[in-house]
Coordinates of C-alpha atoms in Angstrom, one line a residue:
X1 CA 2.0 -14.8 24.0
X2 CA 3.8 -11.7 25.2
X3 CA 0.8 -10.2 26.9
X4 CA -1.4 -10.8 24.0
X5 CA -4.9 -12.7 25.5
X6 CA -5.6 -16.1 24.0
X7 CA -8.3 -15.9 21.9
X8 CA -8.7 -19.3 20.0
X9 CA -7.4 -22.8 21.3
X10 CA -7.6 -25.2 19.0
X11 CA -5.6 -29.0 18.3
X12 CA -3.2 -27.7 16.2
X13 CA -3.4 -24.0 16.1
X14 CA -3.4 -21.1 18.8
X15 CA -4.5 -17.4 18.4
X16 CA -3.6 -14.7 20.7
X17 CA -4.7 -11.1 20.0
X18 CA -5.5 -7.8 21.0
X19 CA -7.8 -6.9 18.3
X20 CA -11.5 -7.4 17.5
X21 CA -12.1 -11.1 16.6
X22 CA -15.0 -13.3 15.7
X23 CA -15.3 -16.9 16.3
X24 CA -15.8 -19.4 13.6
X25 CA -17.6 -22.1 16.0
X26 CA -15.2 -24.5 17.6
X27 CA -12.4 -24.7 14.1
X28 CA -10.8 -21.1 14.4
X29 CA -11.9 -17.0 14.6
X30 CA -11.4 -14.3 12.8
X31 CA -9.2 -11.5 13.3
X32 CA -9.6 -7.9 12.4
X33 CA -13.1 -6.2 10.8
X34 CA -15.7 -7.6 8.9
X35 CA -18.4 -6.5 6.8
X36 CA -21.4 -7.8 4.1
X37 CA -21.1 -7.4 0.4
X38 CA -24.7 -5.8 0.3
X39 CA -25.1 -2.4 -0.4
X40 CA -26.0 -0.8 2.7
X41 CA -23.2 -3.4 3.7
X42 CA -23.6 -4.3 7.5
X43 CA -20.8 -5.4 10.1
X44 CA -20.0 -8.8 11.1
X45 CA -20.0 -9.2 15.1
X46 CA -20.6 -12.9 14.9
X47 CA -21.5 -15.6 12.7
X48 CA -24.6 -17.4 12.3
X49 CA -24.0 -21.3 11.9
X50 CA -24.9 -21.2 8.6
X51 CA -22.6 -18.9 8.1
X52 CA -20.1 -20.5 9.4
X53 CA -20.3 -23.6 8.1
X54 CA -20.5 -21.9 4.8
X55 CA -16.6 -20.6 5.8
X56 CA -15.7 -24.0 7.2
X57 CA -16.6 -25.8 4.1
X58 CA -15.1 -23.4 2.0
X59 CA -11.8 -23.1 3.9
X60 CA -12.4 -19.2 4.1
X61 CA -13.1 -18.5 0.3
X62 CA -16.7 -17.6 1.4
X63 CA -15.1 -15.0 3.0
X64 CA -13.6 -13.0 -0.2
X65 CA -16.8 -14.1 -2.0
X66 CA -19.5 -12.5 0.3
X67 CA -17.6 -10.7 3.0
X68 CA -14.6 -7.4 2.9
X69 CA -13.2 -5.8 5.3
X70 CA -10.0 -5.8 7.4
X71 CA -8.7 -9.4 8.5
X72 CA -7.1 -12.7 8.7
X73 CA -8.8 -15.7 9.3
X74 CA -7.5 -18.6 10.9
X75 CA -9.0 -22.4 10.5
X76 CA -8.3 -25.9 11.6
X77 CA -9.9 -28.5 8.5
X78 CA -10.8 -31.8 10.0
X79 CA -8.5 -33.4 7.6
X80 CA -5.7 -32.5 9.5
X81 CA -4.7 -28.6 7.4
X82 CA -4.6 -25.6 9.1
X83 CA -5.2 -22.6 6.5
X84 CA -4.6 -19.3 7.3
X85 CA -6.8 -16.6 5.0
X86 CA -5.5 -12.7 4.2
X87 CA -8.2 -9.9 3.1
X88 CA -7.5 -8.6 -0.5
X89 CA -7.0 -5.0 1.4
X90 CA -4.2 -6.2 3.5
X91 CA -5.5 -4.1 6.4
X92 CA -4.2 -6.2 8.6
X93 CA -0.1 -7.5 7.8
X94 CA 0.8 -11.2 8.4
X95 CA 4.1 -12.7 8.5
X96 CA 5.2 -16.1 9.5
X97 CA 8.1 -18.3 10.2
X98 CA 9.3 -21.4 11.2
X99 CA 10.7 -21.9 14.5
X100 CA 11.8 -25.8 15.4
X101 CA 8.7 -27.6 14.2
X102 CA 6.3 -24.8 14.8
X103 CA 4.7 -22.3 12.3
X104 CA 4.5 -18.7 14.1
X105 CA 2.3 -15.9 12.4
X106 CA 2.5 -12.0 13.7
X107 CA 1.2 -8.8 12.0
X108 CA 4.3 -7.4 13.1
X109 CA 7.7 -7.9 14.3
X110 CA 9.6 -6.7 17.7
X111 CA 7.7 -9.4 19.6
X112 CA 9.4 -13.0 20.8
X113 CA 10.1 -14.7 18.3
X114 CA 10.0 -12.0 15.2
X115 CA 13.0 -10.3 17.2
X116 CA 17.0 -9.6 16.9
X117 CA 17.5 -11.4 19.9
X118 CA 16.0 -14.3 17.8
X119 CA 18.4 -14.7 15.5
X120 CA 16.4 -12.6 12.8
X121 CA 19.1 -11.0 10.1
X122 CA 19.0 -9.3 7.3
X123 CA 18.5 -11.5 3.7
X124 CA 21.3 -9.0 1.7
X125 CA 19.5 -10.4 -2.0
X126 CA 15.9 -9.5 -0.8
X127 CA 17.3 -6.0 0.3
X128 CA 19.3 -5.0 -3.0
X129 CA 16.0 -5.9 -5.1
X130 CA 13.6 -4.4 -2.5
X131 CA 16.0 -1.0 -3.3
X132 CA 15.4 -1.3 -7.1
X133 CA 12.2 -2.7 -7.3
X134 CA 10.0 -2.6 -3.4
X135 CA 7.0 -3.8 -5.7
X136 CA 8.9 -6.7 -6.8
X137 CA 9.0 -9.6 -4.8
X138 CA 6.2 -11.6 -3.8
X139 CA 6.0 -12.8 -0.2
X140 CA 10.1 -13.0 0.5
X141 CA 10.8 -9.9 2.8
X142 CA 14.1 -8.4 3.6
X143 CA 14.4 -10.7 6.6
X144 CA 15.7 -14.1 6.4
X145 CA 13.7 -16.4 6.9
X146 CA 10.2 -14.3 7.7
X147 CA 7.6 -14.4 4.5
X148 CA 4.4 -12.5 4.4
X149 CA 1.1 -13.5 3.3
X150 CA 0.0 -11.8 0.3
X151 CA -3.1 -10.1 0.7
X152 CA -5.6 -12.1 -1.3
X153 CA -4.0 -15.6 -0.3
X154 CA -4.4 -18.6 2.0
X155 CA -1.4 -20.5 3.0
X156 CA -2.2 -23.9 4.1
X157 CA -0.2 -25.6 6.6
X158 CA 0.2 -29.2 6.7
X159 CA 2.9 -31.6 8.1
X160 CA 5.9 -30.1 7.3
X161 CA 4.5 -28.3 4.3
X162 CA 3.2 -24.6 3.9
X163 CA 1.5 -24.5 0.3
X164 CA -0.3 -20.8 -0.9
X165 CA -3.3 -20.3 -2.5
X166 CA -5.1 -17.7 -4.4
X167 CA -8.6 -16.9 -3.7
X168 CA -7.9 -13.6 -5.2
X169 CA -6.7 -11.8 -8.0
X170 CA -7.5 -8.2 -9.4
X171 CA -6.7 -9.7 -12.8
X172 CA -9.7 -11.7 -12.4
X173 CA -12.1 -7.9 -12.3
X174 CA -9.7 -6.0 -15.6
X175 CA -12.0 -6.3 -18.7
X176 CA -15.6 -6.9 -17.4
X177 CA -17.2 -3.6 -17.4
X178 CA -19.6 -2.7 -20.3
X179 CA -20.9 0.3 -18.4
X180 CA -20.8 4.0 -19.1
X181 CA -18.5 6.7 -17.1
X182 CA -21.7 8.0 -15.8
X183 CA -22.9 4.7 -14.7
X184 CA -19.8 3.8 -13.3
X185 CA -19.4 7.5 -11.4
X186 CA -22.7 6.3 -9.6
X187 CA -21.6 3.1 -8.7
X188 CA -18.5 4.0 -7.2
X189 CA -19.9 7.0 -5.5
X190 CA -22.2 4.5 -3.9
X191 CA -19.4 2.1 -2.6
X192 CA -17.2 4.5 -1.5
X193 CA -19.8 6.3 0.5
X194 CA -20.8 2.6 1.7
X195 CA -17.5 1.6 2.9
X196 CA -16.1 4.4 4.4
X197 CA -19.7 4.4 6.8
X198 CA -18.7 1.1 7.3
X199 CA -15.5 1.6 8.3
X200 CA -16.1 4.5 10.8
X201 CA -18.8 2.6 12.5
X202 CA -15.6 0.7 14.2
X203 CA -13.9 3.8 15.4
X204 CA -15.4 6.5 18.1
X205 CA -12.5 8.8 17.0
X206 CA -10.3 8.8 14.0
X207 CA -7.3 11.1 12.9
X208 CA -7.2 11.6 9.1
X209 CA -4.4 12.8 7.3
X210 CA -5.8 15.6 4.8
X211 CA -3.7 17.7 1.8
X212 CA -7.0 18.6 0.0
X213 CA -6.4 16.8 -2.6
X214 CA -8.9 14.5 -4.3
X215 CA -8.4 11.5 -2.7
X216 CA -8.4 12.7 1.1
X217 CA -11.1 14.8 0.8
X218 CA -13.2 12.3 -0.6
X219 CA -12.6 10.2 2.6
X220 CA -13.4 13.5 4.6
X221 CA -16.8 13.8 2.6
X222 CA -17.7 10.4 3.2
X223 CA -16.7 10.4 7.0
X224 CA -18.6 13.6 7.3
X225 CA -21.5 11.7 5.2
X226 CA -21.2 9.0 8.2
X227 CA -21.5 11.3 11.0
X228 CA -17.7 10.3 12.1
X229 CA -15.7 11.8 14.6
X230 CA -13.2 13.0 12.6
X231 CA -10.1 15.1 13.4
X232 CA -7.8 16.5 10.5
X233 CA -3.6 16.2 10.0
X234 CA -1.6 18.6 7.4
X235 CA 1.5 18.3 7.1
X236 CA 3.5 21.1 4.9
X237 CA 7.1 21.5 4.0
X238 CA 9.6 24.5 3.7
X239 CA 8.5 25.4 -0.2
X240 CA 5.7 26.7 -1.9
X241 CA 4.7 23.2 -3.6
X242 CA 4.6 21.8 -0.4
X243 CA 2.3 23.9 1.7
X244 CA -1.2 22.4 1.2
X245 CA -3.0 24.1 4.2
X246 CA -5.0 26.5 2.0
X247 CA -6.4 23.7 0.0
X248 CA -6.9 21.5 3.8
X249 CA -9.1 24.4 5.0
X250 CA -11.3 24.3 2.3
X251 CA -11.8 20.7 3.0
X252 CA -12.1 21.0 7.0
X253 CA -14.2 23.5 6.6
X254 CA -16.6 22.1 4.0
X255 CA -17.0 19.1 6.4
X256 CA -16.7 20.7 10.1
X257 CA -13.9 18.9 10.6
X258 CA -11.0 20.5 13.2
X259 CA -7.4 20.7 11.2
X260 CA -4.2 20.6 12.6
X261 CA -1.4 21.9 10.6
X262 CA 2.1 21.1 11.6
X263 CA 5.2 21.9 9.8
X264 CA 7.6 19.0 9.2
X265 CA 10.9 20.8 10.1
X266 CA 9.0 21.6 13.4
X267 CA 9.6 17.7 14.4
X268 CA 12.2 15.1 14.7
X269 CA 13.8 13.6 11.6
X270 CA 17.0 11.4 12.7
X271 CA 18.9 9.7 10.4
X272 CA 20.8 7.6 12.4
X273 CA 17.7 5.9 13.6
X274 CA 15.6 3.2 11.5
X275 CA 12.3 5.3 9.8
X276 CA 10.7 2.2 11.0
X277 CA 12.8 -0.1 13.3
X278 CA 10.4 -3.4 13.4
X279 CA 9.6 -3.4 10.1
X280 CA 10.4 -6.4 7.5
X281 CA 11.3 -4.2 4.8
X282 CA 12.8 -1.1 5.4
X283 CA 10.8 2.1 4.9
X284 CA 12.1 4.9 2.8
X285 CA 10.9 7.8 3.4
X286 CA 12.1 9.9 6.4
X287 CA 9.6 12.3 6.5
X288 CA 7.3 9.5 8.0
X289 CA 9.4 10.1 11.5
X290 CA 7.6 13.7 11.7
X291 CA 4.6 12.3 10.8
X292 CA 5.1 9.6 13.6
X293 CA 5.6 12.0 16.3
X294 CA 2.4 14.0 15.3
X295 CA 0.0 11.2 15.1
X296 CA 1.1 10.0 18.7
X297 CA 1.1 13.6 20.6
X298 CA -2.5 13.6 19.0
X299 CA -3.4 10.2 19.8
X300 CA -2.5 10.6 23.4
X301 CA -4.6 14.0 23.1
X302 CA -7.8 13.4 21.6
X303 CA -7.8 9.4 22.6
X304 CA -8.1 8.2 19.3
X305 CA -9.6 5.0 18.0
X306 CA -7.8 4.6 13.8
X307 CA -5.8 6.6 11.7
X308 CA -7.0 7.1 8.5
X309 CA -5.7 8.6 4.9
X310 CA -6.4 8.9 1.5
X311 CA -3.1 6.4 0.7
X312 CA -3.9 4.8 -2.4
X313 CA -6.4 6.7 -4.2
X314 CA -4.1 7.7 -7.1
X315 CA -3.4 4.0 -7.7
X316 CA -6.8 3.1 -7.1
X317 CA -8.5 5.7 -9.2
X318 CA -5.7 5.1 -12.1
X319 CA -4.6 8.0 -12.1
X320 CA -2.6 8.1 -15.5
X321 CA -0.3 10.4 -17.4
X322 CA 0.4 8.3 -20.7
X323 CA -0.8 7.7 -24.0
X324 CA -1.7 3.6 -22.8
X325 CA -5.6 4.9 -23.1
X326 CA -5.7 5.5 -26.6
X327 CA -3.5 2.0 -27.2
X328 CA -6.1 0.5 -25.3
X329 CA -8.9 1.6 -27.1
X330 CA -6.8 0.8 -30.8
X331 CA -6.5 -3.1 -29.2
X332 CA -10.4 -3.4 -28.1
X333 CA -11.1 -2.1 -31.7
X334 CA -13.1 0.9 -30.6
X335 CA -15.0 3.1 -33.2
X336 CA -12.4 5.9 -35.1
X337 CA -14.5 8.2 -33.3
X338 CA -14.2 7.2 -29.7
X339 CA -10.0 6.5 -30.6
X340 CA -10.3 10.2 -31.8
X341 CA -11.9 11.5 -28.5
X342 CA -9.6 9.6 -26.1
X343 CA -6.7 11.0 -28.6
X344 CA -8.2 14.6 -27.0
X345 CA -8.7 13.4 -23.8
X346 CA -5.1 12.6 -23.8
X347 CA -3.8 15.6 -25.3
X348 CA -5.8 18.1 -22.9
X349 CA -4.7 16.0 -19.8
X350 CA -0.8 16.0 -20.8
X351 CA -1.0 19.3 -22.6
X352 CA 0.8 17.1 -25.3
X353 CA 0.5 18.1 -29.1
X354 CA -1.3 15.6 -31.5
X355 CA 1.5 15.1 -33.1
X356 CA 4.3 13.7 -30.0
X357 CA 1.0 11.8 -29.1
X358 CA 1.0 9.8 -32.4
X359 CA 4.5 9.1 -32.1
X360 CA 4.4 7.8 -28.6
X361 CA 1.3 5.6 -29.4
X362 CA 3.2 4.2 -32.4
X363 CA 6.3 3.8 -29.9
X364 CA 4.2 1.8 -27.8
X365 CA 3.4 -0.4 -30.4
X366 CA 7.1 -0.9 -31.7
X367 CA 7.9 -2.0 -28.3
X368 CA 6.6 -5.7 -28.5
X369 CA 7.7 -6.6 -24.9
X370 CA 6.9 -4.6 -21.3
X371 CA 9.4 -5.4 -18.8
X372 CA 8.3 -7.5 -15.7
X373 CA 8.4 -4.2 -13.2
X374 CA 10.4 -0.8 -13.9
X375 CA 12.9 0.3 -11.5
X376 CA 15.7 2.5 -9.6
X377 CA 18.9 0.8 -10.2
X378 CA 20.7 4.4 -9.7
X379 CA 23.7 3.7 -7.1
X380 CA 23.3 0.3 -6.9
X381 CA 26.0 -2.3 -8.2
X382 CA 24.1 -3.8 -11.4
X383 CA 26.1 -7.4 -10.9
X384 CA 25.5 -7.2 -7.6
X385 CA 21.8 -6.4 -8.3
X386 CA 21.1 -9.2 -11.1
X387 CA 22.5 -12.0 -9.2
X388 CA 20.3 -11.1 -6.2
X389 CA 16.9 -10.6 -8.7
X390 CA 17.6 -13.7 -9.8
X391 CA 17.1 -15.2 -6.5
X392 CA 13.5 -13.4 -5.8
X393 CA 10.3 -14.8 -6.7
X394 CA 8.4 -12.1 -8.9
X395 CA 5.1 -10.6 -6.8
X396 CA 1.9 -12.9 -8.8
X397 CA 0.2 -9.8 -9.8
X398 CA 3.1 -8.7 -11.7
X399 CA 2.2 -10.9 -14.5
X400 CA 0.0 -10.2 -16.7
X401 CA -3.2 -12.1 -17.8
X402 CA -3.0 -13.1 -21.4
X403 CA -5.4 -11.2 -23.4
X404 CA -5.6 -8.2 -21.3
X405 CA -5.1 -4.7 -22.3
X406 CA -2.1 -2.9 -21.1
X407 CA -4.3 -0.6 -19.2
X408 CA -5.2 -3.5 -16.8
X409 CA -1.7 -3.9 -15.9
X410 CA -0.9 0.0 -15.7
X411 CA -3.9 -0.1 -13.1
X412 CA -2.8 -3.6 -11.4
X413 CA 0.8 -2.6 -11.2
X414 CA -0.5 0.3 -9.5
X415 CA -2.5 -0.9 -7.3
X416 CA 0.7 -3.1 -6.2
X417 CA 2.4 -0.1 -5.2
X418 CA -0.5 0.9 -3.2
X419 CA 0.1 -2.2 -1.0
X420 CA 2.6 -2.6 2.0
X421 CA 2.3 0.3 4.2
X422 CA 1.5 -1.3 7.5
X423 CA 1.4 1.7 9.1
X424 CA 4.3 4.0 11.2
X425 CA 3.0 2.8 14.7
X426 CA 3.3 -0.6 16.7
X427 CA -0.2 -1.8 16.7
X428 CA 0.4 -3.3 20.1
X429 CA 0.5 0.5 21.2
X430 CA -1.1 2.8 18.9
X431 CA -4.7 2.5 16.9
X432 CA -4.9 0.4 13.1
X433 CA -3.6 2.8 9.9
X434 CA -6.9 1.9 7.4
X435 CA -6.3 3.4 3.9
X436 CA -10.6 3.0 3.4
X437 CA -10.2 3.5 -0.5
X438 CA -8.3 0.5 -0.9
X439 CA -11.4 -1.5 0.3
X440 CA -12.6 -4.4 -1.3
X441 CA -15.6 -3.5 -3.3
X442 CA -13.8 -0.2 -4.5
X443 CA -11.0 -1.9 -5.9
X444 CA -13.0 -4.4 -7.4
X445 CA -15.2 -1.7 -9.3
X446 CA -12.5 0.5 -10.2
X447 CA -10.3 -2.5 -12.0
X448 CA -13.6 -3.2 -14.2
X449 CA -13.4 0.5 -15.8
X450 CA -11.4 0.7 -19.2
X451 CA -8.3 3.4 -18.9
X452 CA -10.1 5.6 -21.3
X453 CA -12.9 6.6 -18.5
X454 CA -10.1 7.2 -16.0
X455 CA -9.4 10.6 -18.4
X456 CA -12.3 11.4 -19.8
X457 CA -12.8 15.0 -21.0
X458 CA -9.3 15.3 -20.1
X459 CA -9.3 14.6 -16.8
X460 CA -7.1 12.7 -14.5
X461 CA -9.0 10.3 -12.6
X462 CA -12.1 11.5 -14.2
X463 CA -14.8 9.0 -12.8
X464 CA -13.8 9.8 -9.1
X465 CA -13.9 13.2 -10.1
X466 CA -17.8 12.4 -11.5
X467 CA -18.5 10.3 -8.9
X468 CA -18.0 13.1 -6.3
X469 CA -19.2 16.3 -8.2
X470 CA -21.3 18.5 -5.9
X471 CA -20.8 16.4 -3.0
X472 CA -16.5 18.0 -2.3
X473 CA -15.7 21.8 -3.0
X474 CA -15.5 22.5 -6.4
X475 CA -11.7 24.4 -5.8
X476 CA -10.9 21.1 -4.9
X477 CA -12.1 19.3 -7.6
X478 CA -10.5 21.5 -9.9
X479 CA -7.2 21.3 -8.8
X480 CA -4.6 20.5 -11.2
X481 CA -1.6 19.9 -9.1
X482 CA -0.6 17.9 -5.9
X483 CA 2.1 19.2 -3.3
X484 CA 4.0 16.6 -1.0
X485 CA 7.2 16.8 1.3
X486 CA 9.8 16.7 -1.9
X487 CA 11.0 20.6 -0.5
X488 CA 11.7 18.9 3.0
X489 CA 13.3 15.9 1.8
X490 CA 15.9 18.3 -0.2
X491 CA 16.5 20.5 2.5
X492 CA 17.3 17.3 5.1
X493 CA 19.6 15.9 2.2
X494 CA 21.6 19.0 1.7
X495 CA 21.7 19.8 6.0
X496 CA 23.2 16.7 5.9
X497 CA 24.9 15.6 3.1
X498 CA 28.6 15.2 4.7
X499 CA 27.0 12.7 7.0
X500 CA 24.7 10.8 4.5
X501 CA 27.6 10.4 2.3
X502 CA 29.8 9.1 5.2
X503 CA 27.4 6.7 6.4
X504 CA 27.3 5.5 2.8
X505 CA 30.5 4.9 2.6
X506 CA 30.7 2.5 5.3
X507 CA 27.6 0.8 5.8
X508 CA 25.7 -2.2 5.7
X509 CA 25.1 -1.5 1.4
X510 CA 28.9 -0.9 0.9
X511 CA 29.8 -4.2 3.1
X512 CA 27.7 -5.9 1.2
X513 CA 28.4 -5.0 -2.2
X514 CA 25.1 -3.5 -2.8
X515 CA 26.5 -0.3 -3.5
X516 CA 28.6 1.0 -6.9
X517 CA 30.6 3.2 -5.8
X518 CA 32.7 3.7 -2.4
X519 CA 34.4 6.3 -0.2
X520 CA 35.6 9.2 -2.5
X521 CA 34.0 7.4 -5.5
X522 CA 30.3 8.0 -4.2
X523 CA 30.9 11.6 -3.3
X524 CA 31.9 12.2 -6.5
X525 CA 29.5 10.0 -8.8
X526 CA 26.9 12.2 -6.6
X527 CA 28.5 15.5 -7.5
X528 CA 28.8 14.6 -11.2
X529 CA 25.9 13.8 -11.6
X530 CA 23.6 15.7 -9.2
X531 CA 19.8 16.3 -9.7
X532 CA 17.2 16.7 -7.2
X533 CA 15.9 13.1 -7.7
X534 CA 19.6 12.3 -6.0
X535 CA 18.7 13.8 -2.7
X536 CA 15.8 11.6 -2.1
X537 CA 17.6 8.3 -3.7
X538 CA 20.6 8.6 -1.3
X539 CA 18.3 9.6 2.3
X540 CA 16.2 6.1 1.0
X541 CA 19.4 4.3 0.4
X542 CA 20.3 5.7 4.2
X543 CA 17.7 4.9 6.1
X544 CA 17.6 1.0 4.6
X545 CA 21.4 1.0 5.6
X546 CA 20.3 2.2 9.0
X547 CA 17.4 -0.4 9.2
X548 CA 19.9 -3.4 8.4
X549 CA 22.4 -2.5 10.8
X550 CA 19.5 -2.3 13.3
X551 CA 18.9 -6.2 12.7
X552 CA 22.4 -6.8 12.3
X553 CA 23.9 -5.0 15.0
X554 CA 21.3 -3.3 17.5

């Protein structure tokens, strides 16, 4: 298929691919990376029979039971079913539609038949809720007629049926842990030091994108732990706040890994280009183009093997500004004294007095019902907007378990958001994007730890601060604020606000309603209104106007 080399031929079901792959005797293979649950874990290059069969009589759950990694599995039942199994990670995407009375899978489009020429279009209702909410909707993406996989599920395949499956569920992990913060530090020290080896032991050379904050650097300790090839990215914007190359050093250094620093004003940015044309949801976020271009001249350079990041840490690590701690520990019926403590954890991590603490908490508690997902309705057209919500199936994690704290779905909700970045390259071209923290066993520890150890002593994301204590710099460890490319963003917006405006005005959105307010109306609501947050709202409302009219129009 399109230059890809078969790798499975089976009765029912065909598998081409370019990427590692392991064959599940004669009833289907795996695609992607595989390792062991044991700690050391080990990699998978091949099953044993027993093994196999275990998978085979399992339909694949055996593999999210004693198995993570990086795949999708692919199996042809004897009982006429062909099931189709997605890591928890989602490492590696998978979409699929029906064409005539076939079922085609891809982990990406802008190959035959996940194509414009196709007939692929734009679904307007996934688009305008994807805009509010891009956590919200479960496996409808923003083009018609192309679902994804969820990580976590199977999707079985029979007749003319396609029926899902959960083998897993985070909220099956929230709730379970009766260790202490020291205990748990250990542990996940352990893991994370476990899987990032494993990880790197695929990849001769990786490219890791590195801000010196917590998260990256403690993928850079653990590839340094490894004995990895590594090769550091920094990024840094126009402003103070967003110049993290000081804090990069001292984590390339610490680690002998080689840093590149590159300014994002230094590469291309175009906004009258898709962020990410063959996408299936549009991505937001121009400053991925500069991003883009730096990762390939270095690819091409240095010859590299993976991309990897610290991208989901914070969600991950629960990282947590908000009294929903101490509410937590008030619902499990905690000791006064430990509600007291978490009370000061609280305070010292928000710099909040006792007093608007205590109010908040008792807010919390007034407010009998959370809302399904929280999200940016600003310029959109709220008819518009409800009718098209009411059409889109609510992601499964999004509801909470009954009984559960409202930490658990902080942290799950989270976790959500960490999900869905596929990566800015064609994988057909250009190496995997692997976010290692978002690993199996990592985020199956960290959803067993009760909010309140995520800020102990006051600190945000305090058992990942633990866990790693003499092992990164302590500067790092001890830094209390985050840059990002907020100062670039702005300064695109406002070199080019005439144009984004225009665009606006006579786009894809406004055609389709999606938008509240048009021609002179938008430039105005945006001057009467104008706060930074605007600047970053209307380039993402941009580039999903220029993705659509991509798919629409070419």
């Amino acid at each position: 298929m399109d230059g890809l080399p078969l790798i499975f031929e089976g009765d029912r079901m065909n598998v081409w691919g370019s990427e590692h792959f392991i064959s599940i005797k004669d009833q289907g293979c795996l695609v992607g990376h595989l390792f062991t649950r044991s700690l050391p874990s080990r990699r998978i290059t091949s099953f044993s029979k027993a093994e196999a069969d275990r998978i085979i009589a399992s339909k694949g759950a055996s593999l999210i039971r004693e198995y993570w990694g990086g795949y999708a599995a692919f199996l042809q039942t004897r009982l006429g079913v062909t099931r189709i199994v997605r890591d928890p990670s989602g490492t590696l995407p998978v979409y699929w539609r029906r064409v005539a009375d076939e079922v085609v899978l891809a982990a990406e489009l802008g190959r035959m038949p996940f194509r414009r020429e196709d007939g692929l279009r734009v679904d307007s209702d996934a688009l305008a809720t994807f805009l509010w909410s891009p956590q919200f909707a479960g496996r409808q993406t923003c083009i018609a007629g192309v679902s994804e996989l969820l990580p976590g599920f199977a999707i079985d395949f029979v007749a003319k049926q396609a029926i899902e499956k959960c083998l897993w569920s985070p909220w099956d992990y929230v709730g379970t842990c009766h260790r202490s913060a020291v205990d748990n530090a250990e542990m996940l020290r352990s893991i994370v030091l476990d899987t990032i080896r494993g990880w790197s032991s695929c990849f001769e050379s990786i490219l890791l994108g590195m801000s010196g904050g917590l998260d990256s650097t403690i993928v850079a300790a653990a590839l340094a732990n490894a004995g990895a090839t590594t090769h550091g990215l920094t990024m840094f914007g126009p402003d103070h706040n967003g110049d993290e190359r000081s804090y990069a050093t001292i984590a390339a250094d610490a680690f002998g890994i080689s840093l590149r620093a590159e300014a994002y004003s230094d590469w291309p940015a175009r906004l009258d280009t898709p962020v990410v044309s063959d996408s299936p949801r549009p991505f937001l976020a121009h400053f991925v183009q500069p991003i883009a271009h730096v990762r390939d001249q270095i690819f091409r350079e240095k010859s590299l093997d993976a991309f990897f990041s610290g991208n989901g840490g914070d969600n991950v690590f629960c990282s947590l500004n908000s009294v929903t701690p101490i509410v937590d520990r008030i619902l499990a019926r905690n000791r006064p004294g430990a509600i007291i403590e978490t009370f000061g954890d609280v305070a010292r991590l928000t710099n909040a007095d006792m007093f608007t603490i205590g109010r908040f908490v008792l807010a919390r508690f007034a407010k009998r019902r959370r809302e399904l997902t929280n999200g940016d309705a600003s310029f959109l057209d709220p008819d518009r907007l409800a009718r098209a919500a009411a059409h889109m199936s609510p992601h499964p994690w999004l509801e909470a378990k009954p009984g559960t704290l409202p930490g658990a779905n902080v942290h799950i909700r989270k976790l959500r958001h960490a999900l869905g970045n596929d990566g800015f390259h064609s994988r057909a071209t250009h190496p995997p994007s692997i976010a290692p923290l978002l690993a199996q066993p990592i985020v199956e520890l960290c959803l067993t730890i009760p909010s309140w150890q995520w800020v102990g002593g006051g600190v945000d994301r305090s058992v990942a601060h633990k866990a790693f204590s003499g092992l990164i710099p302590k500067a790092l460890l001890e830094r209390k604020s985050g840059g990002g490319p907020s100062g670039f963003v702005h300064q695109l917006y406002h070199q080019n606000e005439a144009v984004v405006l225009r665009r606006l005005q006579s786009g894809f959105l406004q055609e389709h309603g999606i938008l509240s307010a048009s021609g002179d109306a938008l430039r105005s609501h945006v001057r009467a209104g104008y706060h930074s947050l605007n600047a970053q709202r209307l380039l993402a409302l941009l580039a999903a106007d220029t993705w659509a009219n991509h798919w629409e129009r070419g």
